[in-house]
Short mmCIF file of C-alpha atoms (C1' of nucleotides) in Angstrom, two decimals:
data_model
loop_
_atom_site.label_atom_id
_atom_site.label_comp_id
_atom_site.label_asym_id
_atom_site.label_seq_id
_atom_site.Cartn_x
_atom_site.Cartn_y
_atom_site.Cartn_z
CA MET A 21 -22.12 -55.12 -28.16
CA GLN A 22 -25.07 -55.48 -30.53
CA ALA A 23 -25.62 -51.72 -30.80
CA ASP A 24 -21.94 -51.07 -31.22
CA SER A 25 -21.51 -53.43 -34.07
CA ALA A 26 -24.51 -51.87 -35.79
CA LEU A 27 -22.80 -48.54 -35.36
CA ALA A 28 -19.54 -49.97 -36.64
CA ARG A 29 -21.36 -51.14 -39.75
CA GLU A 30 -22.83 -47.67 -40.20
CA LEU A 31 -19.41 -46.10 -40.00
CA ARG A 32 -17.71 -48.46 -42.36
CA HIS A 33 -18.18 -46.21 -45.35
CA HIS A 34 -17.78 -42.87 -43.65
CA TYR A 35 -14.78 -40.89 -44.82
CA LEU A 36 -13.52 -40.33 -41.29
CA PHE A 37 -13.52 -43.98 -40.38
CA CYS A 38 -13.18 -46.12 -43.46
CA ALA A 39 -9.39 -45.88 -43.56
CA LEU A 40 -8.99 -46.98 -39.95
CA THR A 41 -7.96 -50.45 -38.87
CA GLU A 42 -10.38 -52.63 -36.94
CA ALA A 43 -8.46 -51.91 -33.75
CA GLN A 44 -8.55 -48.18 -34.26
CA GLN A 45 -12.26 -48.25 -34.95
CA LEU A 46 -12.85 -50.18 -31.75
CA ARG A 47 -10.73 -47.75 -29.79
CA LEU A 48 -12.75 -44.87 -31.14
CA LEU A 49 -16.08 -46.54 -30.52
CA ALA A 50 -15.12 -47.23 -26.94
CA THR A 51 -15.21 -43.52 -26.21
CA ALA A 52 -18.22 -42.73 -28.41
CA VAL A 53 -21.31 -41.53 -26.57
CA PRO A 54 -24.79 -41.86 -28.07
CA ARG A 55 -27.01 -38.87 -27.64
CA ARG A 56 -30.67 -38.10 -28.29
CA LEU A 57 -32.12 -34.65 -28.84
CA ALA A 58 -35.71 -33.44 -28.82
CA ALA A 59 -36.93 -31.12 -31.54
CA GLY A 60 -35.66 -27.64 -30.82
CA GLU A 61 -33.13 -28.79 -28.25
CA ARG A 62 -29.74 -27.12 -28.35
CA LEU A 63 -26.63 -29.26 -28.58
CA PHE A 64 -24.03 -26.52 -28.07
CA SER A 65 -23.75 -22.78 -28.24
CA ARG A 66 -21.21 -20.73 -30.08
CA GLY A 67 -18.20 -20.29 -27.85
CA ASP A 68 -18.80 -23.36 -25.68
CA SER A 69 -15.63 -25.27 -25.06
CA ALA A 70 -15.57 -28.43 -27.10
CA ALA A 71 -14.13 -31.84 -26.39
CA GLN A 72 -16.23 -33.74 -28.91
CA PHE A 73 -17.37 -33.79 -32.46
CA PHE A 74 -20.53 -35.43 -33.75
CA LEU A 75 -22.09 -37.82 -36.20
CA LEU A 76 -25.79 -37.43 -36.96
CA ARG A 77 -27.65 -40.73 -37.27
CA SER A 78 -31.20 -39.46 -37.70
CA GLY A 79 -33.12 -36.22 -37.68
CA CYS A 80 -31.85 -32.83 -38.70
CA VAL A 81 -29.48 -30.38 -37.02
CA LYS A 82 -28.85 -26.77 -37.87
CA LEU A 83 -25.56 -24.99 -37.33
CA TYR A 84 -26.19 -21.27 -37.09
CA ARG A 85 -25.09 -17.88 -35.93
CA LEU A 86 -27.14 -15.02 -34.58
CA SER A 87 -26.56 -11.36 -35.24
CA PRO A 88 -26.67 -9.04 -32.22
CA GLU A 89 -30.17 -7.99 -33.35
CA GLY A 90 -31.32 -11.58 -33.28
CA SER A 91 -31.49 -12.49 -36.94
CA GLU A 92 -30.21 -15.91 -37.78
CA LYS A 93 -27.94 -17.27 -40.49
CA ILE A 94 -27.91 -21.01 -40.83
CA MET A 95 -24.42 -22.05 -41.83
CA ARG A 96 -25.14 -25.73 -42.46
CA LEU A 97 -28.11 -28.05 -42.34
CA ILE A 98 -26.84 -31.41 -41.19
CA ARG A 99 -28.46 -34.62 -42.39
CA PRO A 100 -27.55 -38.23 -41.62
CA PRO A 101 -24.99 -39.61 -41.90
CA GLN A 102 -22.95 -36.43 -41.83
CA THR A 103 -20.40 -35.55 -39.19
CA PHE A 104 -20.05 -32.00 -37.92
CA ALA A 105 -17.92 -29.84 -35.67
CA GLU A 106 -14.81 -31.71 -36.81
CA SER A 107 -13.10 -28.35 -36.85
CA VAL A 108 -12.74 -28.42 -33.06
CA LEU A 109 -10.27 -31.24 -33.59
CA PHE A 110 -7.49 -28.88 -34.55
CA MET A 111 -8.11 -25.79 -32.50
CA ASP A 112 -5.66 -24.74 -29.80
CA VAL A 113 -8.46 -23.79 -27.46
CA PRO A 114 -11.25 -25.91 -28.83
CA CYS A 115 -14.63 -24.22 -28.78
CA PHE A 116 -17.58 -24.31 -31.13
CA PRO A 117 -17.56 -21.54 -33.73
CA VAL A 118 -21.33 -21.85 -34.29
CA SER A 119 -24.36 -22.95 -32.32
CA GLY A 120 -26.01 -26.29 -33.01
CA GLU A 121 -29.64 -27.19 -32.48
CA ALA A 122 -31.90 -30.07 -33.45
CA LEU A 123 -34.71 -29.19 -35.83
CA ASP A 124 -36.42 -32.54 -35.47
CA ALA A 125 -35.88 -35.17 -32.86
CA ALA A 126 -32.36 -36.39 -33.56
CA GLU A 127 -30.01 -39.22 -32.68
CA LEU A 128 -26.31 -38.67 -32.74
CA ILE A 129 -22.97 -39.96 -31.58
CA ALA A 130 -20.39 -37.84 -29.80
CA PHE A 131 -16.78 -38.78 -30.49
CA ASP A 132 -13.94 -37.85 -28.24
CA ARG A 133 -11.62 -35.28 -29.73
CA GLU A 134 -8.44 -36.48 -28.05
CA THR A 135 -9.01 -40.11 -28.91
CA PHE A 136 -9.55 -39.30 -32.55
CA LEU A 137 -6.48 -37.09 -32.65
CA GLY A 138 -4.43 -39.93 -31.28
CA ILE A 139 -5.72 -42.21 -34.00
CA LEU A 140 -5.10 -39.62 -36.69
CA ARG A 141 -1.46 -39.64 -35.69
CA GLU A 142 -1.26 -43.26 -36.76
CA SER A 143 -3.16 -43.03 -40.00
CA PHE A 144 -1.93 -40.81 -42.77
CA ALA A 145 -4.73 -42.08 -45.00
CA THR A 146 -7.27 -40.69 -42.58
CA CYS A 147 -5.32 -37.47 -42.23
CA ARG A 148 -5.46 -37.11 -45.94
CA ALA A 149 -9.18 -37.88 -45.99
CA VAL A 150 -9.74 -35.22 -43.37
CA MET A 151 -7.72 -32.69 -45.33
CA ALA A 152 -9.56 -33.52 -48.53
CA HIS A 153 -12.83 -33.09 -46.70
CA MET A 154 -11.77 -29.74 -45.30
CA THR A 155 -10.73 -28.68 -48.77
CA ARG A 156 -14.18 -29.45 -50.12
CA ARG A 157 -15.71 -27.48 -47.30
CA ILE A 158 -13.49 -24.53 -48.04
CA GLN A 159 -14.55 -24.66 -51.67
CA ALA A 160 -18.17 -24.70 -50.63
CA HIS A 161 -17.54 -21.67 -48.45
CA TRP A 162 -15.99 -19.81 -51.33
CA ASP A 163 -19.01 -20.59 -53.44
CA GLU A 164 -21.24 -19.29 -50.71
CA ILE A 165 -19.20 -16.15 -50.17
CA GLU A 166 -19.22 -15.47 -53.88
CA THR A 167 -22.95 -16.00 -54.03
CA LEU A 168 -23.63 -13.73 -51.08
CA ALA A 169 -21.35 -11.02 -52.41
CA LEU A 170 -22.24 -11.06 -56.08
CA GLU A 171 -25.65 -12.60 -56.59
CA ASN A 172 -29.19 -11.58 -55.70
CA SER A 173 -31.75 -13.41 -53.67
CA ARG A 174 -33.46 -14.98 -56.63
CA TYR A 175 -30.21 -16.52 -57.78
CA ARG A 176 -29.51 -17.84 -54.32
CA VAL A 177 -32.90 -19.50 -54.07
CA VAL A 178 -32.58 -21.12 -57.49
CA HIS A 179 -29.05 -22.20 -56.63
CA TYR A 180 -30.32 -23.78 -53.45
CA LEU A 181 -33.08 -25.65 -55.25
CA LEU A 182 -30.63 -26.94 -57.82
CA GLY A 183 -28.43 -28.11 -54.98
CA LEU A 184 -31.25 -30.43 -53.93
CA VAL A 185 -31.48 -32.20 -57.27
CA PRO A 186 -29.02 -34.94 -58.17
CA ARG A 187 -26.00 -33.89 -60.24
CA ASP A 188 -27.05 -35.79 -63.33
CA ALA A 189 -30.80 -35.17 -63.14
CA GLN A 190 -32.74 -33.78 -66.07
CA GLY A 191 -36.32 -33.20 -67.13
CA GLN A 192 -39.04 -32.99 -64.49
CA LEU A 193 -38.29 -33.89 -60.91
CA THR A 194 -39.76 -33.42 -57.46
CA VAL A 195 -37.62 -32.64 -54.43
CA THR A 196 -38.59 -32.33 -50.80
CA LEU A 197 -37.38 -29.34 -48.82
CA PRO A 198 -35.33 -30.67 -45.92
CA ALA A 199 -36.92 -28.29 -43.42
CA ARG A 200 -39.56 -25.64 -42.86
CA LYS A 201 -39.47 -22.79 -45.34
CA SER A 202 -38.39 -20.28 -42.73
CA VAL A 203 -35.35 -22.49 -42.06
CA ILE A 204 -34.52 -22.62 -45.74
CA ALA A 205 -34.82 -18.84 -45.81
CA ALA A 206 -32.35 -18.42 -42.97
CA HIS A 207 -30.05 -20.77 -44.86
CA VAL A 208 -30.03 -18.82 -48.11
CA ALA A 209 -29.90 -15.51 -46.26
CA VAL A 210 -33.25 -14.02 -47.13
CA THR A 211 -36.38 -13.36 -45.10
CA PRO A 212 -39.25 -15.84 -45.19
CA GLU A 213 -41.31 -13.24 -47.04
CA THR A 214 -38.76 -12.91 -49.79
CA LEU A 215 -38.41 -16.67 -50.11
CA SER A 216 -42.15 -16.98 -50.44
CA ARG A 217 -42.32 -14.29 -53.09
CA THR A 218 -39.40 -15.77 -55.01
CA LEU A 219 -40.93 -19.24 -55.08
CA ARG A 220 -44.18 -17.74 -56.25
CA ALA A 221 -42.47 -15.81 -59.03
CA LEU A 222 -40.64 -18.95 -60.19
CA SER A 223 -43.86 -20.84 -60.11
CA ASP A 224 -45.73 -18.11 -62.04
CA GLU A 225 -43.04 -18.39 -64.68
CA GLY A 226 -43.68 -22.09 -64.96
CA LEU A 227 -40.22 -23.06 -63.76
CA ILE A 228 -41.35 -24.90 -60.65
CA GLU A 229 -44.46 -25.98 -58.79
CA VAL A 230 -44.70 -25.71 -55.04
CA ALA A 231 -46.94 -27.88 -52.90
CA GLY A 232 -46.01 -27.51 -49.25
CA GLU A 233 -42.56 -28.99 -48.77
CA ALA A 234 -42.61 -30.65 -52.16
CA VAL A 235 -41.10 -28.62 -54.97
CA THR A 236 -41.25 -30.00 -58.46
CA VAL A 237 -38.82 -28.59 -60.96
CA ARG A 238 -40.54 -28.57 -64.32
CA ASP A 239 -37.33 -28.75 -66.32
CA VAL A 240 -33.99 -29.05 -64.56
CA GLU A 241 -32.02 -27.95 -67.62
CA ARG A 242 -34.12 -24.86 -68.08
CA LEU A 243 -33.77 -23.91 -64.43
CA ARG A 244 -30.01 -24.38 -64.66
CA ARG A 245 -29.81 -22.18 -67.74
CA HIS A 246 -32.05 -19.72 -65.97
CA MET A 247 -29.37 -18.72 -63.47
CA HIS A 248 -27.93 -16.28 -66.06
CA MET B 11 23.26 -22.30 -53.16
CA GLN B 12 23.37 -18.81 -51.71
CA ALA B 13 19.83 -17.97 -52.76
CA ASP B 14 18.50 -21.29 -51.57
CA SER B 15 19.88 -20.95 -48.11
CA ALA B 16 18.41 -17.46 -47.85
CA LEU B 17 15.10 -19.00 -48.82
CA ALA B 18 15.58 -21.80 -46.33
CA ARG B 19 16.09 -19.19 -43.63
CA GLU B 20 12.92 -17.41 -44.70
CA LEU B 21 10.94 -20.60 -44.46
CA ARG B 22 12.25 -21.66 -41.09
CA HIS B 23 9.36 -20.12 -39.20
CA HIS B 24 6.60 -20.77 -41.68
CA TYR B 25 3.93 -23.10 -40.43
CA LEU B 26 4.16 -25.35 -43.45
CA PHE B 27 7.87 -25.91 -43.15
CA CYS B 28 9.02 -25.43 -39.60
CA ALA B 29 8.14 -28.96 -38.53
CA LEU B 30 10.12 -30.55 -41.36
CA THR B 31 13.53 -32.10 -41.00
CA GLU B 32 16.51 -30.56 -42.74
CA ALA B 33 16.40 -33.32 -45.33
CA GLN B 34 12.73 -32.80 -46.05
CA GLN B 35 13.22 -29.07 -46.43
CA LEU B 36 16.01 -29.65 -48.92
CA ARG B 37 13.90 -32.12 -50.85
CA LEU B 38 11.13 -29.57 -51.07
CA LEU B 39 13.42 -26.72 -52.04
CA ALA B 40 14.92 -28.81 -54.81
CA THR B 41 11.60 -28.67 -56.65
CA ALA B 42 10.74 -25.08 -55.74
CA VAL B 43 10.61 -22.65 -58.63
CA PRO B 44 11.06 -18.90 -58.11
CA ARG B 45 8.70 -16.71 -60.03
CA ARG B 46 8.38 -13.01 -60.67
CA LEU B 47 5.21 -11.20 -61.65
CA ALA B 48 4.66 -7.71 -63.02
CA ALA B 49 1.91 -5.55 -61.56
CA GLY B 50 -1.41 -6.73 -62.96
CA GLU B 51 -0.02 -10.00 -64.26
CA ARG B 52 -2.18 -13.06 -63.78
CA LEU B 53 -0.73 -16.10 -62.05
CA PHE B 54 -3.60 -18.50 -62.64
CA SER B 55 -7.26 -18.44 -63.58
CA ARG B 56 -10.13 -20.13 -61.85
CA GLY B 57 -10.42 -23.64 -63.20
CA ASP B 58 -6.80 -23.96 -64.39
CA SER B 59 -5.34 -27.29 -63.50
CA ALA B 60 -2.90 -26.95 -60.63
CA ALA B 61 0.31 -28.80 -59.84
CA GLN B 62 1.76 -26.16 -57.52
CA PHE B 63 1.01 -23.98 -54.58
CA PHE B 64 2.72 -20.70 -53.77
CA LEU B 65 4.58 -18.65 -51.22
CA LEU B 66 4.59 -14.90 -51.66
CA ARG B 67 7.94 -13.25 -50.85
CA SER B 68 7.20 -9.68 -51.84
CA GLY B 69 4.43 -7.63 -53.38
CA CYS B 70 0.72 -8.28 -53.15
CA VAL B 71 -1.50 -10.86 -54.80
CA LYS B 72 -5.29 -10.93 -54.97
CA LEU B 73 -7.36 -14.09 -55.14
CA TYR B 74 -10.72 -13.29 -56.66
CA ARG B 75 -13.80 -14.43 -58.46
CA LEU B 76 -15.82 -12.69 -61.13
CA SER B 77 -19.54 -12.76 -61.52
CA PRO B 78 -20.90 -13.41 -65.02
CA GLU B 79 -21.67 -9.66 -65.22
CA GLY B 80 -18.06 -8.87 -64.52
CA SER B 81 -18.14 -7.63 -60.95
CA GLU B 82 -15.34 -8.86 -58.78
CA LYS B 83 -15.18 -10.27 -55.28
CA ILE B 84 -11.71 -10.48 -53.81
CA MET B 85 -11.56 -13.54 -51.63
CA ARG B 86 -8.13 -12.95 -50.12
CA LEU B 87 -5.40 -10.35 -50.31
CA ILE B 88 -2.10 -12.15 -49.97
CA ARG B 89 0.87 -10.46 -48.32
CA PRO B 90 4.36 -11.84 -47.65
CA PRO B 91 5.17 -14.27 -46.27
CA GLN B 92 1.84 -16.00 -46.76
CA THR B 93 1.32 -19.16 -48.75
CA PHE B 94 -1.75 -19.63 -50.91
CA ALA B 95 -3.52 -22.19 -53.04
CA GLU B 96 -2.57 -24.90 -50.58
CA SER B 97 -6.05 -26.28 -51.11
CA VAL B 98 -5.00 -27.77 -54.42
CA LEU B 99 -2.88 -30.18 -52.41
CA PHE B 100 -5.84 -32.34 -51.50
CA MET B 101 -8.11 -32.15 -54.50
CA ASP B 102 -8.76 -35.23 -56.60
CA VAL B 103 -8.57 -33.23 -59.80
CA PRO B 104 -6.47 -30.33 -58.66
CA CYS B 105 -7.51 -27.01 -60.14
CA PHE B 106 -7.60 -23.50 -58.79
CA PRO B 107 -10.95 -22.51 -57.28
CA VAL B 108 -10.20 -18.78 -57.72
CA SER B 109 -8.11 -16.61 -60.00
CA GLY B 110 -4.87 -15.08 -58.77
CA GLU B 111 -3.27 -11.87 -59.96
CA ALA B 112 -0.44 -9.65 -58.80
CA LEU B 113 -1.46 -6.17 -57.67
CA ASP B 114 2.08 -4.92 -57.43
CA ALA B 115 5.21 -6.43 -58.84
CA ALA B 116 5.61 -9.63 -56.86
CA GLU B 117 8.14 -12.34 -56.16
CA LEU B 118 7.00 -15.79 -55.25
CA ILE B 119 8.00 -19.39 -55.01
CA ALA B 120 6.08 -22.24 -56.56
CA PHE B 121 6.20 -25.52 -54.67
CA ASP B 122 5.48 -28.85 -56.22
CA ARG B 123 2.26 -30.39 -55.03
CA GLU B 124 3.32 -34.00 -55.31
CA THR B 125 6.62 -33.45 -53.56
CA PHE B 126 4.96 -31.76 -50.65
CA LEU B 127 2.32 -34.46 -50.40
CA GLY B 128 5.08 -37.05 -50.21
CA ILE B 129 6.69 -35.14 -47.36
CA LEU B 130 3.40 -34.71 -45.55
CA ARG B 131 3.08 -38.46 -45.47
CA GLU B 132 6.20 -38.59 -43.31
CA SER B 133 5.39 -35.75 -40.96
CA PHE B 134 2.33 -35.88 -38.78
CA ALA B 135 3.37 -32.63 -37.14
CA THR B 136 3.15 -30.89 -40.47
CA CYS B 137 -0.14 -32.63 -41.25
CA ARG B 138 -1.48 -31.30 -38.04
CA ALA B 139 -0.16 -27.81 -38.77
CA VAL B 140 -1.87 -27.90 -42.13
CA MET B 141 -5.13 -29.03 -40.56
CA ALA B 142 -4.92 -26.35 -37.90
CA HIS B 143 -4.30 -23.80 -40.60
CA MET B 144 -7.26 -25.00 -42.63
CA THR B 145 -9.39 -24.83 -39.52
CA ARG B 146 -8.48 -21.19 -39.00
CA ARG B 147 -9.34 -20.48 -42.60
CA ILE B 148 -12.70 -22.15 -42.20
CA GLN B 149 -13.39 -20.04 -39.15
CA ALA B 150 -12.48 -16.92 -41.07
CA HIS B 151 -14.86 -17.98 -43.82
CA TRP B 152 -17.66 -18.41 -41.35
CA ASP B 153 -17.02 -14.96 -40.02
CA GLU B 154 -17.14 -13.60 -43.51
CA ILE B 155 -20.30 -15.48 -44.42
CA GLU B 156 -21.95 -14.25 -41.26
CA THR B 157 -20.89 -10.70 -41.98
CA LEU B 158 -22.12 -10.82 -45.56
CA ALA B 159 -25.43 -12.35 -44.55
CA LEU B 160 -26.25 -10.38 -41.43
CA GLU B 161 -24.37 -7.09 -41.39
CA ASN B 162 -24.51 -3.95 -43.48
CA SER B 163 -21.79 -2.30 -45.48
CA ARG B 164 -20.82 0.14 -42.74
CA TYR B 165 -20.21 -2.73 -40.33
CA ARG B 166 -18.13 -4.56 -42.90
CA VAL B 167 -15.93 -1.55 -43.53
CA VAL B 168 -15.38 -0.93 -39.82
CA HIS B 169 -14.70 -4.62 -39.33
CA TYR B 170 -12.13 -4.51 -42.07
CA LEU B 171 -10.39 -1.50 -40.61
CA LEU B 172 -10.27 -3.12 -37.21
CA GLY B 173 -8.75 -6.18 -38.85
CA LEU B 174 -5.79 -4.00 -39.84
CA VAL B 175 -4.96 -2.87 -36.32
CA PRO B 176 -3.00 -5.17 -33.98
CA ARG B 177 -5.05 -7.31 -31.59
CA ASP B 178 -3.92 -5.48 -28.46
CA ALA B 179 -3.88 -1.95 -29.86
CA GLN B 180 -5.65 0.91 -28.15
CA GLY B 181 -5.89 4.68 -28.31
CA GLN B 182 -4.93 6.44 -31.54
CA LEU B 183 -3.24 4.55 -34.32
CA THR B 184 -2.50 4.92 -38.01
CA VAL B 185 -2.77 2.03 -40.43
CA THR B 186 -1.94 1.85 -44.11
CA LEU B 187 -4.42 0.32 -46.49
CA PRO B 188 -2.72 -2.60 -48.18
CA ALA B 189 -4.04 -1.68 -51.62
CA ARG B 190 -5.97 0.85 -53.64
CA LYS B 191 -9.37 1.73 -52.26
CA SER B 192 -11.22 0.10 -55.12
CA VAL B 193 -9.44 -3.15 -54.24
CA ILE B 194 -10.45 -2.82 -50.61
CA ALA B 195 -14.01 -2.22 -51.81
CA ALA B 196 -14.04 -5.42 -53.85
CA HIS B 197 -12.70 -7.19 -50.78
CA VAL B 198 -15.44 -6.07 -48.40
CA ALA B 199 -18.10 -6.52 -51.08
CA VAL B 200 -19.20 -2.95 -51.66
CA THR B 201 -18.80 -0.56 -54.56
CA PRO B 202 -15.98 2.00 -54.49
CA GLU B 203 -18.61 4.73 -54.16
CA THR B 204 -20.07 3.18 -51.05
CA LEU B 205 -16.65 2.66 -49.52
CA SER B 206 -15.81 6.29 -50.14
CA ARG B 207 -19.06 7.48 -48.59
CA THR B 208 -18.67 5.20 -45.60
CA LEU B 209 -15.14 6.39 -44.88
CA ARG B 210 -16.34 9.96 -45.16
CA ALA B 211 -19.19 9.33 -42.74
CA LEU B 212 -16.84 7.71 -40.22
CA SER B 213 -14.49 10.59 -40.59
CA ASP B 214 -17.30 13.16 -40.17
CA GLU B 215 -18.18 11.42 -36.94
CA GLY B 216 -14.63 11.82 -35.72
CA LEU B 217 -13.97 8.09 -35.58
CA ILE B 218 -11.20 8.06 -38.16
CA GLU B 219 -9.16 10.34 -40.38
CA VAL B 220 -8.35 9.44 -43.94
CA ALA B 221 -5.36 10.74 -45.84
CA GLY B 222 -4.87 8.75 -49.02
CA GLU B 223 -3.89 5.23 -48.07
CA ALA B 224 -3.23 6.21 -44.46
CA VAL B 225 -6.17 5.79 -42.12
CA THR B 226 -5.77 6.90 -38.55
CA VAL B 227 -8.19 5.48 -36.05
CA ARG B 228 -8.85 8.17 -33.45
CA ASP B 229 -9.74 5.72 -30.71
CA VAL B 230 -9.54 1.98 -31.31
CA GLU B 231 -11.72 1.13 -28.32
CA ARG B 232 -14.44 3.51 -29.43
CA LEU B 233 -14.41 2.12 -32.96
CA ARG B 234 -14.63 -1.41 -31.57
CA ARG B 235 -17.60 -0.49 -29.39
CA HIS B 236 -19.09 1.26 -32.35
CA MET B 237 -19.79 -1.98 -34.21
CA HIS B 238 -22.94 -2.56 -32.11
"C1'" DC C 8 -68.02 -28.03 -34.83
"C1'" DG C 9 -65.52 -23.61 -33.49
"C1'" DG C 10 -61.67 -21.44 -31.97
"C1'" DC C 11 -56.77 -21.34 -31.34
"C1'" DT C 12 -51.99 -21.50 -32.94
"C1'" DG C 13 -48.15 -21.47 -35.92
"C1'" DA C 14 -46.46 -21.37 -40.68
"C1'" DC C 15 -46.91 -19.31 -44.80
"C1'" DT C 16 -48.55 -15.73 -48.03
"C1'" DT C 17 -49.59 -11.23 -49.74
"C1'" DG C 18 -49.61 -6.29 -49.71
"C1'" DA C 19 -47.77 -1.48 -48.56
"C1'" DT C 20 -43.94 1.19 -47.38
"C1'" DG C 21 -39.20 2.62 -46.61
"C1'" DC C 22 -34.27 2.32 -46.43
"C1'" DG C 23 -29.73 0.85 -48.07
"C1'" DC C 24 -26.87 0.38 -51.44
"C1'" DA C 25 -25.93 0.00 -56.53
"C1'" DT C 26 -25.97 2.54 -60.55
"C1'" DC C 27 -25.27 6.34 -63.50
"C1'" DA C 28 -23.12 10.64 -64.18
"C1'" DA C 29 -20.17 14.62 -63.11
"C1'" DG C 30 -16.66 16.73 -61.08
"C1'" DG C 31 -11.95 17.11 -58.35
"C1'" DC C 32 -7.20 15.90 -57.80
"C1'" DG C 33 -2.59 13.93 -58.21
"C1'" DC C 34 0.71 12.45 -61.30
"C1'" DA C 35 3.27 11.42 -65.51
"C1'" DA C 36 4.46 12.73 -70.23
"C1'" DC C 37 6.06 16.14 -73.02
"C1'" DG D 30 3.35 25.06 -67.99
"C1'" DT D 31 -0.75 21.93 -70.06
"C1'" DT D 32 -2.77 17.88 -71.40
"C1'" DG D 33 -4.37 13.48 -70.36
"C1'" DC D 34 -5.41 9.62 -67.57
"C1'" DG D 35 -6.53 6.99 -63.23
"C1'" DC D 36 -8.44 7.08 -59.04
"C1'" DC D 37 -11.36 8.87 -55.91
"C1'" DT D 38 -15.29 11.64 -54.46
"C1'" DT D 39 -19.86 13.56 -54.58
"C1'" DG D 40 -24.53 13.93 -56.16
"C1'" DA D 41 -29.09 12.17 -58.16
"C1'" DT D 42 -31.92 8.36 -59.02
"C1'" DG D 43 -33.87 3.78 -58.83
"C1'" DC D 44 -34.32 -0.98 -57.57
"C1'" DG D 45 -34.14 -4.85 -54.38
"C1'" DC D 46 -35.11 -6.56 -50.39
"C1'" DA D 47 -36.31 -5.89 -45.38
"C1'" DT D 48 -39.84 -4.47 -42.53
"C1'" DC D 49 -44.36 -3.96 -40.85
"C1'" DA D 50 -48.98 -5.43 -41.03
"C1'" DA D 51 -52.95 -8.20 -42.43
"C1'" DG D 52 -54.84 -12.03 -44.16
"C1'" DT D 53 -55.09 -17.26 -45.36
"C1'" DC D 54 -54.81 -21.95 -44.35
"C1'" DA D 55 -53.87 -26.39 -41.94
"C1'" DG D 56 -53.59 -28.83 -37.84
"C1'" DC D 57 -55.01 -29.53 -33.22
"C1'" DC D 58 -57.87 -29.63 -29.12
"C1'" DG D 59 -61.72 -28.56 -26.46
#
DNA sequence: CGGCTGACTTGATGCGCATCAAGGCGCAAC
DNA sequence: GTTGCGCCTTGATGCGCATCAAGTCAGCCG
């Protein structure tokens, strides 16, 4: 049980698990299935029936939707140690509302839906943690809907960059884009061309410097003020 | 307690309340405050601290956000007997993430956050109902994000119209817009001008007929096929 | 080294929708 | 009636971003 106890240690501080008793954690781990994905491998497709949700341990996973014409909107970029697809927990006919695919080689754990539901029944604290988590997600969605509806592409790119810097950061600071630029583009709902042009414009204005996947913000405060 | 028992009857089938015991319902009702709004009156503003969530009994309420330039995106149009602002239940520092305003004269009930949280603790069935409800909302958000990111204004208008017709409807059918056209426009994220032009185009193509707030869909199936 | 490939950049063009600006039309006040 | 006011419609114009099309550059492999 070496691997399992390492996993248990990993989970100790995760919002979904930290309120569980030792026994409940063990019960959950007993049905957890480790999984390994190659870069570009698909984990599930939108509409697939779902009996599991996932925890990412390493690598990067994108959750996305495709338009009928084939253009892609990335709904979330998952990074360790995030969980995803928890929403299938509470659906009457559980199936994935988005597709999921590994961007890099990835390691993850699949948890059994029914087992977790059974545990939830015994732990109001975890219920409440789940609900708080869902609330935060809903807020994030509202922010995104507002941004898509009311703001232009430049704003969205700046907003995304600022999302990469720590809350309390100031002054100069370098961040690393979590994925290829075309992936970032699909995430902020612009074309790669527009993203490229926007970054160039920001860099011409002295607000940022771009070197491959490394973006250095010259002055976080100024960039924040810059979004209106 | 005449009014209260009428209210209790109203609530009997609402997802938030139907799993509660008689005693719990009474406890909740004891802290419920009826409220009446004039047309155009604001119920809360984005950022206001929140100790209550609401049930709409009559009228129509919009939940919206404003861009710094003053343009408005309506996030939800609330109709009886929907509840709203439940998300404040689970926030650490509870405050409204959107503004809320009555479109018509409206009657509603304000429920106390803390009281309901206390009841939730005792009712896993209600917890689960809340989580299922939040899951549906999240799905709806994803649909909206996808639509905003990948589809054009014509698609969004058609999609909205189709959302007004019953799931199993077919053939010809007349629906009533739930609000003024400019409100619908702010809801589907277009300008009133564009909404007007889109409706006219659809009507020129024989897909719909518009007479004030009454829109008759000539052939539901055809309109459904029409969205790609 | 040279040639290939895939990701990004840059430029030219066009379309969709917002914006600005007039009308039309219903409705209430008087 | 007529005046005024919202709301909606219609038209003219312009900008933002997608699209299409080269061109650049880095990495990789023969």
